[in-house]
Amino acid sequence: MIMQHAILHILDTNTGSLIASQGEMNVDNVGVHEYIEKLVNKIYKGDIKIGNLLPDSYLDKMIKQSDFPELTTKLATKLFDTISVSESIPAGDLLSFQATIDEGPIFGLIKLNFGARYAHAVEYEDDQMVNNLVLNQSILPAATQTVDEAILVNVDDGSYQLLEKKQLIDGHRVPYFSEIKPEVSAKENIQVIKRTIKNVAEKYDEPEHEVLAATQEVIYNSLAETGSISTDVIAEKVFGDNITAKQEYQEKLTAKSLPTEVLVVNSEKYEKKYRTQKFKLDSGIEISIPVHVYQDLSKVEFVNNADGTITLMIKDIASILNKFNV
């Protein structure tokens, strides 16, 4: 990443103050460069939404201006006016930057929420040096922490990647960080698929643990093979010969405007997440089973008993390792 501009504006809603920086940060400073680059990498690995800026939209007009401190001050002012009316939105700094990556020039906005941390302070009391603890309310997050709100815009084509979190404003939870209309995130699409599967399975008396396990397996395999999720393959795998259930499932997804092929940005993240099937039994026992083992009846088998209970059989065990950690 080659950094051209970076500036930090303080959105201190605790004191009701917007402190806009008049000058830019030194992007040749190794610490500044590394901090921003690590944040950008965290954003790309997050549950991002993708889309394109509308021509002549507010942000589209702003990033085309040449005076970087002025344009970022306008963006900071607009954001501060929005968050200052809400008590639930945390105070923080707005980090704005321009850089060039392999895909081209980008413009970034990242909201860095304040955290409270204790630090030591050397003070003098009655001519004696005393090391005290002081609580600093304005500590910025570490570069390794998750970013909640950010947008990275490709300056050449207006495509963007967005992270945002709904906050309470005027009694409603809204994604205040943007005024653009992003596509639904992969996480939201998967949640829609999961809820729909559960609803249809319940109607047709399909065991929930089985249909959800089958759904997870299809998602995992689809992502590994194509980087997308096929809702048609899920229907076939989960409901098999139950044509009515399959049809109802697909109609519900169509009504929710979900495509038959759901593209997943950062598919590696979800592959890692879904490579293990996790179950919690009513006895309190929790068990994790790798996807490639779950369907192997020589290793794992769920047996439906006549009294309605289920027996979980784990077979062919050569050794057991107790993972007690200190």
Short mmCIF file of C-alpha atoms in Angstrom, two decimals:
data_model
loop_
_atom_site.label_atom_id
_atom_site.label_comp_id
_atom_site.label_asym_id
_atom_site.label_seq_id
_atom_site.Cartn_x
_atom_site.Cartn_y
_atom_site.Cartn_z
CA MET A 1 0.00 0.00 0.00
CA ILE A 2 1.29 3.45 -0.98
CA MET A 3 -0.15 6.18 1.23
CA GLN A 4 -0.74 9.66 -0.16
CA HIS A 5 -2.88 11.39 2.48
CA ALA A 6 -4.13 10.71 6.00
CA ILE A 7 -5.93 12.91 8.49
CA LEU A 8 -7.64 12.40 11.84
CA HIS A 9 -10.71 14.33 13.02
CA ILE A 10 -12.01 13.97 16.60
CA LEU A 11 -15.74 13.28 17.02
CA ASP A 12 -16.01 13.76 20.78
CA THR A 13 -19.71 13.39 21.49
CA ASN A 14 -18.90 13.11 25.20
CA THR A 15 -18.08 16.82 25.26
CA GLY A 16 -20.14 17.79 22.21
CA SER A 17 -17.03 18.82 20.31
CA LEU A 18 -15.88 18.24 16.75
CA ILE A 19 -12.15 18.92 16.63
CA ALA A 20 -11.21 19.00 12.97
CA SER A 21 -7.54 18.73 12.12
CA GLN A 22 -6.25 21.54 9.91
CA GLY A 23 -3.27 19.55 8.69
CA GLU A 24 -2.55 16.02 7.56
CA MET A 25 -0.59 13.33 9.33
CA ASN A 26 2.88 12.41 8.14
CA VAL A 27 2.23 9.32 6.00
CA ASP A 28 5.99 8.65 5.86
CA ASN A 29 5.81 7.84 9.56
CA VAL A 30 6.22 4.06 9.74
CA GLY A 31 3.85 3.74 12.70
CA VAL A 32 1.05 5.67 10.97
CA HIS A 33 1.45 3.70 7.75
CA GLU A 34 1.48 0.31 9.49
CA TYR A 35 -1.53 1.18 11.66
CA ILE A 36 -3.68 2.18 8.67
CA GLU A 37 -2.54 -0.77 6.58
CA LYS A 38 -3.44 -3.23 9.35
CA LEU A 39 -6.86 -1.61 9.75
CA VAL A 40 -7.48 -1.90 6.01
CA ASN A 41 -6.56 -5.58 6.08
CA LYS A 42 -9.02 -6.12 8.96
CA ILE A 43 -11.76 -4.41 6.94
CA TYR A 44 -11.19 -6.61 3.90
CA LYS A 45 -11.49 -9.68 6.13
CA GLY A 46 -14.68 -8.46 7.81
CA ASP A 47 -18.32 -9.04 6.94
CA ILE A 48 -18.29 -6.37 4.24
CA LYS A 49 -21.07 -5.18 1.99
CA ILE A 50 -20.25 -4.28 -1.58
CA GLY A 51 -21.78 -1.86 -4.04
CA ASN A 52 -21.14 1.17 -6.23
CA LEU A 53 -21.47 4.82 -5.32
CA LEU A 54 -24.34 6.52 -7.08
CA PRO A 55 -23.09 9.16 -9.54
CA ASP A 56 -23.22 12.64 -8.00
CA SER A 57 -24.02 11.21 -4.56
CA TYR A 58 -22.62 13.15 -1.61
CA LEU A 59 -19.63 10.87 -1.03
CA ASP A 60 -18.97 10.58 -4.77
CA LYS A 61 -18.74 14.37 -5.02
CA MET A 62 -16.60 14.68 -1.91
CA ILE A 63 -13.86 12.24 -2.89
CA LYS A 64 -13.41 14.03 -6.23
CA GLN A 65 -12.36 17.23 -4.50
CA SER A 66 -8.66 18.05 -4.40
CA ASP A 67 -8.41 19.77 -0.99
CA PHE A 68 -8.05 16.72 1.27
CA PRO A 69 -8.29 18.47 4.67
CA GLU A 70 -11.35 20.45 3.53
CA LEU A 71 -13.26 17.52 2.04
CA THR A 72 -12.59 15.29 5.04
CA THR A 73 -13.65 18.07 7.42
CA LYS A 74 -16.98 18.28 5.57
CA LEU A 75 -17.42 14.52 5.90
CA ALA A 76 -16.51 14.63 9.59
CA THR A 77 -18.98 17.48 10.18
CA LYS A 78 -21.77 15.60 8.45
CA LEU A 79 -21.05 12.45 10.46
CA PHE A 80 -20.78 14.39 13.74
CA ASP A 81 -24.15 16.08 13.15
CA THR A 82 -25.67 12.61 12.78
CA ILE A 83 -24.13 10.93 15.81
CA SER A 84 -24.32 13.88 18.22
CA VAL A 85 -28.10 13.41 18.60
CA SER A 86 -27.68 9.82 19.81
CA GLU A 87 -26.49 8.76 23.25
CA SER A 88 -25.82 5.18 22.12
CA ILE A 89 -23.24 5.92 19.43
CA PRO A 90 -19.75 5.94 20.95
CA ALA A 91 -17.41 8.88 20.57
CA GLY A 92 -14.38 8.34 18.41
CA ASP A 93 -12.04 9.61 15.73
CA LEU A 94 -12.68 9.65 12.01
CA LEU A 95 -9.61 8.45 10.12
CA SER A 96 -9.64 9.49 6.46
CA PHE A 97 -6.97 8.51 3.95
CA GLN A 98 -6.07 8.12 0.30
CA ALA A 99 -3.79 5.35 -0.86
CA THR A 100 -2.93 3.13 -3.80
CA ILE A 101 -3.22 -0.64 -3.61
CA ASP A 102 -2.89 -3.37 -6.25
CA GLU A 103 -6.50 -2.77 -7.38
CA GLY A 104 -5.95 0.98 -7.83
CA PRO A 105 -6.43 4.20 -5.85
CA ILE A 106 -8.74 4.04 -2.84
CA PHE A 107 -10.35 6.52 -0.47
CA GLY A 108 -11.03 5.32 3.05
CA LEU A 109 -13.09 6.41 6.03
CA ILE A 110 -12.70 4.49 9.30
CA LYS A 111 -14.44 5.36 12.57
CA LEU A 112 -12.18 4.54 15.50
CA ASN A 113 -14.31 4.28 18.63
CA PHE A 114 -12.79 5.44 21.91
CA GLY A 115 -12.06 2.93 24.65
CA ALA A 116 -11.20 3.49 28.30
CA ARG A 117 -7.80 2.27 29.51
CA TYR A 118 -5.73 2.84 32.62
CA ALA A 119 -2.21 4.23 32.30
CA HIS A 120 0.44 5.27 34.76
CA ALA A 121 1.23 8.91 35.46
CA VAL A 122 4.20 10.33 37.33
CA GLU A 123 3.02 13.09 39.66
CA TYR A 124 4.42 15.05 42.60
CA GLU A 125 2.65 15.39 45.95
CA ASP A 126 4.34 17.45 48.66
CA ASP A 127 7.65 17.21 46.82
CA GLN A 128 7.37 13.42 46.63
CA MET A 129 7.19 11.57 43.33
CA VAL A 130 4.09 9.37 43.22
CA ASN A 131 3.24 6.93 40.44
CA ASN A 132 -0.54 7.05 40.00
CA LEU A 133 -3.09 5.33 37.82
CA VAL A 134 -5.15 7.53 35.52
CA LEU A 135 -8.12 6.52 33.36
CA ASN A 136 -7.81 7.68 29.76
CA GLN A 137 -11.25 7.75 28.10
CA SER A 138 -9.95 8.39 24.58
CA ILE A 139 -7.78 5.38 23.74
CA LEU A 140 -8.01 4.36 20.09
CA PRO A 141 -8.44 0.68 19.19
CA ALA A 142 -5.42 -1.47 18.41
CA ALA A 143 -4.83 -2.32 14.77
CA THR A 144 -5.63 -5.94 15.60
CA GLN A 145 -9.14 -5.13 16.87
CA THR A 146 -12.30 -5.54 14.80
CA VAL A 147 -13.43 -2.47 12.85
CA ASP A 148 -17.16 -1.77 13.17
CA GLU A 149 -17.65 1.09 10.73
CA ALA A 150 -15.62 1.88 7.63
CA ILE A 151 -15.86 2.35 3.90
CA LEU A 152 -13.17 1.81 1.27
CA VAL A 153 -13.94 3.29 -2.15
CA ASN A 154 -12.15 2.48 -5.41
CA VAL A 155 -11.68 5.99 -6.80
CA ASP A 156 -11.51 4.80 -10.42
CA ASP A 157 -14.85 2.99 -10.66
CA GLY A 158 -16.77 4.00 -7.50
CA SER A 159 -17.03 0.45 -6.18
CA TYR A 160 -16.86 0.19 -2.42
CA GLN A 161 -16.58 -2.19 0.49
CA LEU A 162 -18.53 -1.19 3.57
CA LEU A 163 -18.65 -2.17 7.22
CA GLU A 164 -21.38 -0.61 9.32
CA LYS A 165 -23.29 -1.24 12.50
CA LYS A 166 -26.86 -0.26 13.30
CA GLN A 167 -27.16 2.33 16.05
CA LEU A 168 -30.12 3.83 17.92
CA ILE A 169 -31.12 7.22 16.50
CA ASP A 170 -34.51 8.81 17.28
CA GLY A 171 -35.80 5.52 18.62
CA HIS A 172 -34.83 3.48 15.55
CA ARG A 173 -31.80 1.30 14.86
CA VAL A 174 -30.34 2.48 11.58
CA PRO A 175 -27.05 2.00 9.70
CA TYR A 176 -26.11 5.66 10.04
CA PHE A 177 -22.57 5.46 8.68
CA SER A 178 -23.59 5.61 5.03
CA GLU A 179 -26.25 7.12 2.83
CA ILE A 180 -25.54 4.64 0.07
CA LYS A 181 -27.48 1.50 -0.75
CA PRO A 182 -25.13 -1.47 -0.41
CA GLU A 183 -25.85 -5.02 -1.37
CA VAL A 184 -26.82 -7.35 1.45
CA SER A 185 -23.80 -8.91 3.17
CA ALA A 186 -22.99 -12.62 3.01
CA LYS A 187 -23.78 -12.94 6.72
CA GLU A 188 -27.28 -11.51 6.21
CA ASN A 189 -27.92 -13.78 3.22
CA ILE A 190 -26.83 -16.86 5.17
CA GLN A 191 -29.10 -15.82 8.05
CA VAL A 192 -32.04 -15.62 5.61
CA ILE A 193 -31.22 -19.10 4.28
CA LYS A 194 -30.93 -20.51 7.81
CA ARG A 195 -34.23 -19.01 9.00
CA THR A 196 -36.03 -20.21 5.88
CA ILE A 197 -34.65 -23.74 6.21
CA LYS A 198 -35.73 -23.87 9.88
CA ASN A 199 -39.25 -22.60 9.11
CA VAL A 200 -39.87 -25.02 6.27
CA ALA A 201 -38.28 -27.96 8.12
CA GLU A 202 -40.49 -27.34 11.15
CA LYS A 203 -43.61 -27.33 8.98
CA TYR A 204 -42.70 -30.69 7.44
CA ASP A 205 -41.41 -32.31 10.66
CA GLU A 206 -37.80 -32.50 9.50
CA PRO A 207 -35.27 -32.77 12.40
CA GLU A 208 -33.72 -29.34 12.86
CA HIS A 209 -30.23 -30.60 13.69
CA GLU A 210 -30.17 -32.65 10.49
CA VAL A 211 -31.39 -29.96 8.09
CA LEU A 212 -29.09 -27.32 9.54
CA ALA A 213 -26.11 -29.68 9.42
CA ALA A 214 -26.90 -30.50 5.79
CA THR A 215 -27.23 -26.80 4.99
CA GLN A 216 -23.88 -26.01 6.59
CA GLU A 217 -22.22 -28.83 4.66
CA VAL A 218 -23.55 -27.52 1.33
CA ILE A 219 -22.41 -23.99 2.15
CA TYR A 220 -18.95 -25.21 3.10
CA ASN A 221 -18.54 -27.32 -0.04
CA SER A 222 -19.96 -24.61 -2.33
CA LEU A 223 -17.59 -21.99 -0.98
CA ALA A 224 -14.61 -24.30 -1.36
CA GLU A 225 -15.52 -25.08 -4.97
CA THR A 226 -16.99 -21.85 -6.37
CA GLY A 227 -16.80 -19.09 -3.76
CA SER A 228 -20.58 -18.80 -3.81
CA ILE A 229 -23.62 -20.53 -2.27
CA SER A 230 -26.21 -22.36 -4.40
CA THR A 231 -29.67 -22.22 -2.83
CA ASP A 232 -30.85 -24.86 -5.33
CA VAL A 233 -28.19 -27.32 -4.15
CA ILE A 234 -29.24 -26.65 -0.55
CA ALA A 235 -32.85 -27.46 -1.48
CA GLU A 236 -31.84 -30.77 -3.04
CA LYS A 237 -29.51 -31.76 -0.22
CA VAL A 238 -31.84 -30.80 2.62
CA PHE A 239 -35.31 -31.73 1.36
CA GLY A 240 -34.47 -34.46 -1.17
CA ASP A 241 -37.66 -36.03 -2.54
CA ASN A 242 -39.97 -33.68 -0.64
CA ILE A 243 -40.95 -31.62 -3.68
CA THR A 244 -43.48 -29.51 -1.78
CA ALA A 245 -40.94 -28.51 0.87
CA LYS A 246 -38.35 -27.66 -1.78
CA GLN A 247 -40.83 -25.54 -3.67
CA GLU A 248 -41.93 -23.66 -0.55
CA TYR A 249 -38.31 -23.04 0.46
CA GLN A 250 -37.45 -21.63 -2.96
CA GLU A 251 -40.59 -19.47 -3.06
CA LYS A 252 -39.73 -17.96 0.32
CA LEU A 253 -36.22 -17.10 -0.83
CA THR A 254 -37.55 -15.58 -4.05
CA ALA A 255 -39.98 -13.46 -2.02
CA LYS A 256 -36.98 -12.20 -0.03
CA SER A 257 -35.14 -11.35 -3.29
CA LEU A 258 -32.38 -13.86 -2.61
CA PRO A 259 -30.65 -15.06 -5.82
CA THR A 260 -30.10 -18.75 -6.53
CA GLU A 261 -26.33 -18.11 -6.52
CA VAL A 262 -25.19 -16.04 -3.55
CA LEU A 263 -21.75 -14.55 -4.10
CA VAL A 264 -19.65 -14.48 -0.93
CA VAL A 265 -16.89 -11.92 -0.50
CA ASN A 266 -14.08 -13.28 1.68
CA SER A 267 -15.29 -16.86 1.16
CA GLU A 268 -12.19 -18.15 3.00
CA LYS A 269 -13.55 -16.62 6.21
CA TYR A 270 -16.77 -18.61 5.94
CA GLU A 271 -15.02 -21.79 4.83
CA LYS A 272 -13.04 -21.67 8.07
CA LYS A 273 -16.18 -20.92 10.07
CA TYR A 274 -18.22 -23.79 8.62
CA ARG A 275 -15.60 -26.51 8.37
CA THR A 276 -16.79 -27.87 11.74
CA GLN A 277 -20.33 -28.98 12.67
CA LYS A 278 -21.18 -27.98 16.25
CA PHE A 279 -23.95 -29.54 18.34
CA LYS A 280 -25.22 -28.87 21.84
CA LEU A 281 -27.19 -31.65 23.51
CA ASP A 282 -29.92 -31.18 26.13
CA SER A 283 -27.59 -32.80 28.65
CA GLY A 284 -25.22 -29.85 28.26
CA ILE A 285 -22.69 -31.84 26.22
CA GLU A 286 -21.20 -29.88 23.32
CA ILE A 287 -19.49 -31.61 20.44
CA SER A 288 -17.64 -30.47 17.33
CA ILE A 289 -17.40 -32.70 14.25
CA PRO A 290 -15.37 -31.86 11.13
CA VAL A 291 -17.57 -31.60 8.04
CA HIS A 292 -15.69 -34.33 6.20
CA VAL A 293 -16.29 -36.72 9.13
CA TYR A 294 -19.97 -35.87 9.79
CA GLN A 295 -21.33 -37.88 6.86
CA ASP A 296 -19.01 -40.86 7.44
CA LEU A 297 -21.18 -43.47 9.18
CA SER A 298 -18.09 -45.44 10.11
CA LYS A 299 -17.07 -42.50 12.31
CA VAL A 300 -20.29 -40.78 13.47
CA GLU A 301 -23.94 -41.86 13.48
CA PHE A 302 -27.15 -40.34 14.81
CA VAL A 303 -29.68 -43.05 15.67
CA ASN A 304 -33.37 -42.19 16.11
CA ASN A 305 -34.78 -44.29 18.95
CA ALA A 306 -38.34 -45.60 19.18
CA ASP A 307 -39.06 -43.41 22.23
CA GLY A 308 -38.24 -40.24 20.30
CA THR A 309 -34.77 -39.73 21.75
CA ILE A 310 -31.59 -39.68 19.69
CA THR A 311 -28.41 -41.62 20.28
CA LEU A 312 -25.15 -40.17 19.05
CA MET A 313 -22.59 -42.85 18.28
CA ILE A 314 -18.91 -41.97 17.84
CA LYS A 315 -17.04 -44.93 16.36
CA ASP A 316 -13.60 -46.19 15.44
CA ILE A 317 -11.72 -44.23 18.11
CA ALA A 318 -7.99 -45.00 18.17
CA SER A 319 -7.03 -42.48 20.84
CA ILE A 320 -8.47 -39.75 23.04
CA LEU A 321 -6.68 -36.50 23.88
CA ASN A 322 -7.81 -34.46 26.84
CA LYS A 323 -7.44 -30.78 25.91
CA PHE A 324 -7.15 -29.46 29.44
CA ASN A 325 -5.27 -26.17 29.29
CA VAL A 326 -3.67 -24.15 32.05
#
